[in-house]
Coordinates of C-alpha atoms in Angstrom, one line a residue:
M1 CA 1.6 2.8 -36.0
L2 CA 0.5 5.2 -38.7
D3 CA 1.9 8.5 -39.9
H4 CA 1.0 10.6 -42.8
T5 CA 4.4 10.1 -44.6
S6 CA 3.9 6.4 -45.0
W7 CA 0.3 6.9 -46.2
A8 CA 1.0 9.8 -48.7
H9 CA -0.7 7.9 -51.5
T10 CA -4.1 8.7 -50.0
Y11 CA -5.6 11.0 -47.3
I12 CA -6.4 9.3 -44.1
D13 CA -7.7 11.3 -41.2
L14 CA -5.5 10.2 -38.3
D15 CA -6.7 12.8 -35.9
T16 CA -10.3 11.4 -35.6
P17 CA -10.6 8.0 -33.8
N18 CA -11.6 5.3 -36.3
A19 CA -13.5 2.1 -35.3
A20 CA -11.4 -0.2 -37.4
R21 CA -8.1 1.1 -36.1
I22 CA -9.4 1.1 -32.5
Y23 CA -10.3 -2.6 -32.9
D24 CA -6.9 -3.2 -34.4
Y25 CA -5.3 -1.7 -31.3
L26 CA -7.6 -3.8 -29.0
L27 CA -6.4 -6.9 -30.8
G28 CA -2.8 -5.9 -30.2
G29 CA -2.1 -4.5 -33.7
A30 CA 0.0 -1.6 -34.7
T31 CA -2.0 0.0 -37.5
N32 CA -3.5 2.8 -35.5
S33 CA -2.9 6.4 -34.7
A34 CA -2.4 8.4 -31.5
A35 CA -6.1 9.4 -31.5
D36 CA -7.1 5.8 -31.9
R37 CA -4.9 4.6 -29.1
E38 CA -6.2 7.4 -26.8
M39 CA -9.8 6.4 -27.4
A40 CA -8.9 2.7 -27.1
R41 CA -7.4 3.4 -23.6
E42 CA -10.6 5.2 -22.6
V43 CA -12.6 2.2 -23.8
I44 CA -10.4 -0.2 -21.8
K45 CA -10.8 2.0 -18.7
A46 CA -14.6 2.0 -19.1
M47 CA -14.8 -1.7 -19.9
P48 CA -11.8 -3.6 -18.7
E49 CA -13.1 -6.8 -20.2
V50 CA -13.0 -5.4 -23.7
G51 CA -9.8 -7.2 -24.6
Y52 CA -11.6 -10.5 -23.8
L53 CA -14.5 -9.4 -25.9
T54 CA -12.4 -8.7 -29.0
R55 CA -10.5 -12.0 -28.6
A56 CA -13.8 -13.9 -28.1
N57 CA -15.2 -12.4 -31.3
R58 CA -12.2 -13.4 -33.3
A59 CA -12.3 -16.9 -31.9
F60 CA -16.0 -17.1 -32.9
L61 CA -15.1 -16.0 -36.4
R62 CA -12.6 -18.8 -36.7
R63 CA -15.0 -21.4 -35.4
A64 CA -17.8 -20.2 -37.7
V65 CA -15.6 -20.2 -40.8
R66 CA -14.2 -23.6 -40.1
H67 CA -17.8 -25.0 -39.6
L68 CA -19.0 -23.4 -42.8
V69 CA -16.2 -25.0 -44.8
D70 CA -17.0 -28.3 -43.2
L71 CA -20.6 -27.8 -44.4
G72 CA -19.4 -27.4 -47.9
V73 CA -19.1 -23.6 -48.2
H74 CA -16.0 -22.7 -50.2
Q75 CA -16.5 -19.0 -50.9
F76 CA -17.0 -16.1 -48.5
I77 CA -17.8 -12.4 -48.7
D78 CA -16.5 -10.8 -45.5
I79 CA -18.0 -7.3 -45.1
G80 CA -16.5 -4.9 -42.6
S81 CA -13.4 -7.2 -42.6
G82 CA -11.2 -4.6 -40.9
I83 CA -7.4 -4.4 -40.7
P84 CA -5.8 -7.8 -41.2
T85 CA -4.8 -9.5 -38.1
A86 CA -4.0 -13.1 -36.9
G87 CA -6.5 -15.7 -38.2
N88 CA -7.9 -13.8 -41.2
V89 CA -10.8 -15.5 -43.0
H90 CA -8.8 -16.6 -46.0
E91 CA -6.1 -18.1 -43.8
V92 CA -8.7 -20.0 -41.7
A93 CA -10.8 -21.2 -44.7
Q94 CA -7.8 -22.1 -47.0
A95 CA -6.2 -24.0 -44.2
R96 CA -9.3 -26.1 -44.1
D97 CA -9.6 -26.3 -47.9
P98 CA -7.2 -24.6 -50.3
R99 CA -10.0 -24.2 -52.8
C100 CA -11.8 -21.6 -50.7
R101 CA -12.2 -18.1 -52.2
V102 CA -12.6 -15.0 -50.1
V103 CA -13.5 -11.4 -50.9
Y104 CA -13.0 -8.8 -48.2
V105 CA -15.0 -5.6 -48.2
D106 CA -14.3 -2.5 -46.1
R107 CA -14.9 1.2 -46.4
E108 CA -11.8 2.1 -44.3
P109 CA -8.8 2.9 -46.6
T110 CA -6.3 1.6 -44.0
A111 CA -8.0 -1.8 -43.9
V112 CA -8.2 -2.0 -47.7
F113 CA -4.5 -1.0 -48.2
H114 CA -3.2 -3.5 -45.7
S115 CA -5.4 -6.2 -47.2
E116 CA -4.1 -5.5 -50.6
L117 CA -0.6 -5.9 -49.4
L118 CA -1.4 -9.2 -47.6
L119 CA -3.3 -10.7 -50.6
Q120 CA -1.1 -9.6 -53.5
D121 CA 0.2 -13.2 -54.0
N122 CA -3.1 -15.0 -53.3
D123 CA -5.2 -15.7 -56.4
F124 CA -8.2 -16.9 -54.4
A125 CA -8.7 -13.7 -52.2
A126 CA -9.2 -10.1 -52.9
V127 CA -10.4 -6.9 -51.3
V128 CA -13.1 -4.3 -52.3
H129 CA -13.1 -0.7 -51.1
E130 CA -16.9 -0.4 -50.5
D131 CA -19.6 0.1 -47.9
F132 CA -22.1 -2.5 -46.6
C133 CA -24.7 0.1 -47.0
R134 CA -24.2 0.0 -50.8
P135 CA -25.1 -3.7 -51.5
G136 CA -25.5 -3.2 -55.2
A137 CA -21.9 -1.8 -55.5
V138 CA -20.5 -4.5 -53.3
L139 CA -22.2 -7.4 -55.2
A140 CA -21.4 -5.9 -58.6
S141 CA -17.7 -5.2 -57.8
P142 CA -15.2 -6.9 -60.2
E143 CA -13.6 -8.8 -57.3
V144 CA -16.9 -10.3 -56.2
Q145 CA -17.9 -11.1 -59.8
H146 CA -14.6 -12.7 -60.5
L147 CA -14.2 -14.8 -57.3
I148 CA -17.8 -15.6 -56.2
D149 CA -20.0 -18.1 -58.1
F150 CA -23.6 -17.2 -57.2
D151 CA -24.7 -20.6 -58.4
Q152 CA -22.9 -22.2 -55.4
P153 CA -23.4 -21.6 -51.6
V154 CA -21.8 -18.4 -50.2
G155 CA -20.8 -17.5 -46.7
L156 CA -21.7 -13.9 -45.9
L157 CA -19.7 -12.8 -42.9
L158 CA -20.6 -9.7 -40.9
F159 CA -18.5 -9.7 -37.7
A160 CA -18.7 -6.7 -35.5
L161 CA -20.2 -4.7 -38.3
L162 CA -23.9 -4.2 -38.0
H163 CA -23.7 -2.3 -34.7
H164 CA -22.0 0.4 -36.8
V165 CA -25.1 0.7 -39.0
P166 CA -27.8 2.9 -37.3
D167 CA -31.5 2.2 -37.4
E168 CA -32.1 5.1 -39.8
D169 CA -30.0 3.2 -42.4
D170 CA -32.5 0.3 -42.1
P171 CA -30.0 -2.5 -41.7
A172 CA -32.8 -5.1 -42.0
E173 CA -33.7 -3.9 -45.5
L174 CA -30.0 -3.9 -46.5
M175 CA -29.7 -7.4 -45.2
S176 CA -32.7 -8.4 -47.3
V177 CA -30.8 -7.2 -50.5
Y178 CA -27.8 -9.4 -49.6
R179 CA -30.1 -12.4 -48.7
E180 CA -31.9 -12.2 -52.1
A181 CA -28.5 -12.3 -53.9
L182 CA -27.4 -15.4 -52.1
P183 CA -28.1 -18.8 -53.7
E184 CA -29.8 -21.7 -51.9
G185 CA -27.6 -23.3 -49.3
S186 CA -25.8 -20.1 -48.4
Y187 CA -25.2 -18.9 -44.8
V188 CA -24.8 -15.7 -42.9
A189 CA -22.5 -15.5 -39.8
L190 CA -22.5 -12.4 -37.8
S191 CA -21.6 -10.9 -34.4
H192 CA -23.2 -7.8 -32.9
S193 CA -22.7 -5.8 -29.7
T194 CA -25.5 -6.0 -27.2
H195 CA -26.6 -4.7 -23.8
E196 CA -28.5 -7.8 -22.8
A197 CA -27.3 -10.1 -20.0
V198 CA -23.9 -8.4 -19.8
S199 CA -22.3 -5.9 -17.5
D200 CA -23.3 -2.2 -17.7
H201 CA -19.8 -1.4 -18.9
I202 CA -21.0 -1.6 -22.5
L203 CA -23.2 1.4 -21.9
A204 CA -20.2 3.5 -21.0
V205 CA -18.5 2.3 -24.2
Y206 CA -21.6 3.3 -26.1
D207 CA -21.4 6.8 -24.8
L208 CA -17.7 7.0 -25.6
Y209 CA -18.2 6.0 -29.2
A210 CA -21.1 8.4 -29.6
A211 CA -19.0 11.3 -28.2
N212 CA -16.2 10.6 -30.6
R213 CA -18.3 10.5 -33.8
T214 CA -18.1 6.7 -34.2
P215 CA -21.5 5.7 -32.7
I216 CA -22.6 2.2 -32.2
T217 CA -26.1 0.8 -31.9
L218 CA -26.6 -1.8 -29.2
R219 CA -29.3 -4.4 -30.2
G220 CA -30.9 -7.3 -28.4
E221 CA -31.6 -10.9 -29.4
A222 CA -35.0 -10.0 -31.0
D223 CA -33.3 -7.3 -33.0
I224 CA -30.7 -9.7 -34.3
A225 CA -33.5 -12.2 -35.2
R226 CA -35.1 -9.5 -37.4
L227 CA -31.8 -8.8 -39.1
I228 CA -31.5 -12.4 -40.1
D229 CA -35.1 -12.7 -41.3
G230 CA -35.1 -15.4 -44.0
F231 CA -32.3 -17.4 -42.5
D232 CA -32.6 -20.3 -40.0
P233 CA -30.1 -20.2 -37.2
L234 CA -28.0 -23.3 -36.6
D235 CA -27.8 -24.6 -33.0
P236 CA -27.3 -23.1 -30.5
G237 CA -29.1 -20.1 -32.1
I238 CA -28.3 -16.5 -31.2
V239 CA -26.0 -16.6 -28.2
H240 CA -23.1 -14.6 -26.7
V241 CA -20.1 -15.4 -28.8
P242 CA -18.2 -17.6 -26.3
R243 CA -21.3 -19.9 -26.2
W244 CA -21.4 -20.6 -30.0
R245 CA -20.0 -24.1 -30.3
P246 CA -16.9 -23.7 -28.1
E247 CA -14.0 -25.9 -28.9
S248 CA -12.2 -25.7 -25.6
P249 CA -13.0 -24.6 -22.0
E250 CA -11.3 -21.3 -22.8
D251 CA -13.7 -20.6 -25.6
A252 CA -16.7 -20.7 -23.2
D253 CA -15.1 -18.7 -20.4
H254 CA -17.0 -15.7 -19.0
P255 CA -19.8 -15.3 -21.5
E256 CA -21.2 -12.4 -19.5
E257 CA -18.1 -10.4 -20.3
A258 CA -18.5 -10.8 -24.0
A259 CA -21.1 -8.2 -24.7
M260 CA -21.7 -9.5 -28.2
Y261 CA -24.2 -11.9 -29.8
G262 CA -23.2 -14.3 -32.5
V263 CA -25.2 -16.5 -34.9
V264 CA -24.7 -18.6 -37.9
A265 CA -27.8 -19.1 -40.0
R266 CA -28.8 -20.9 -43.3
K267 CA -30.8 -19.2 -46.0
R268 CA -34.3 -20.7 -46.3

């Protein structure tokens, strides 16, 4: 758990709940503050199935990354990567193929610092302190330029990120910038919170995040399809994350409790 003494190298506001640190707490991590934990407990009270949702999202990430490696993708840009936890992208990908290269991108200083510590002995992975909403800066960063070969397929990973990008920031237009930078044979894999075909508990969580200055935007299947314009979804398409190619009965349990869509799609 965080305190200002251990983070004196930079200023981090620990008094305002932060989405990345709340997610860390929900996954069982310790890189969070009292304010984060208080809000996380409110989220759990409003949506008791939120623990299942976060685990289902991480399981989807692992399945998607393994599948992309099997398809021949050996380099990944993971934007909104968050605070490192069990089953990070580089661990999943490099276990499948040690040649895989990964660049993490996050705007949250805590996530970046912890990623730097984790990756200091890994020559095939790096982290960039940047924002998805600045695609030019992300793509031109030294880490991306060093590790990512844009003449070869790239896996663009956006897990639990785009619901933090409001409509006024035009996420579809931002996605088009990333799409145009990706070479032929590249893929996007993303997950996104939704209100469709799930319990109403997600609406209470929406209100909690909005009241705590960490708003989320819930989007439906048609909205997700617009975000991935120019990409063709792999089977089974845009589905609740437990339904995306489950590898065990546990993967597919209770899809109605996972208020999050997932999709993996290939650039046309």
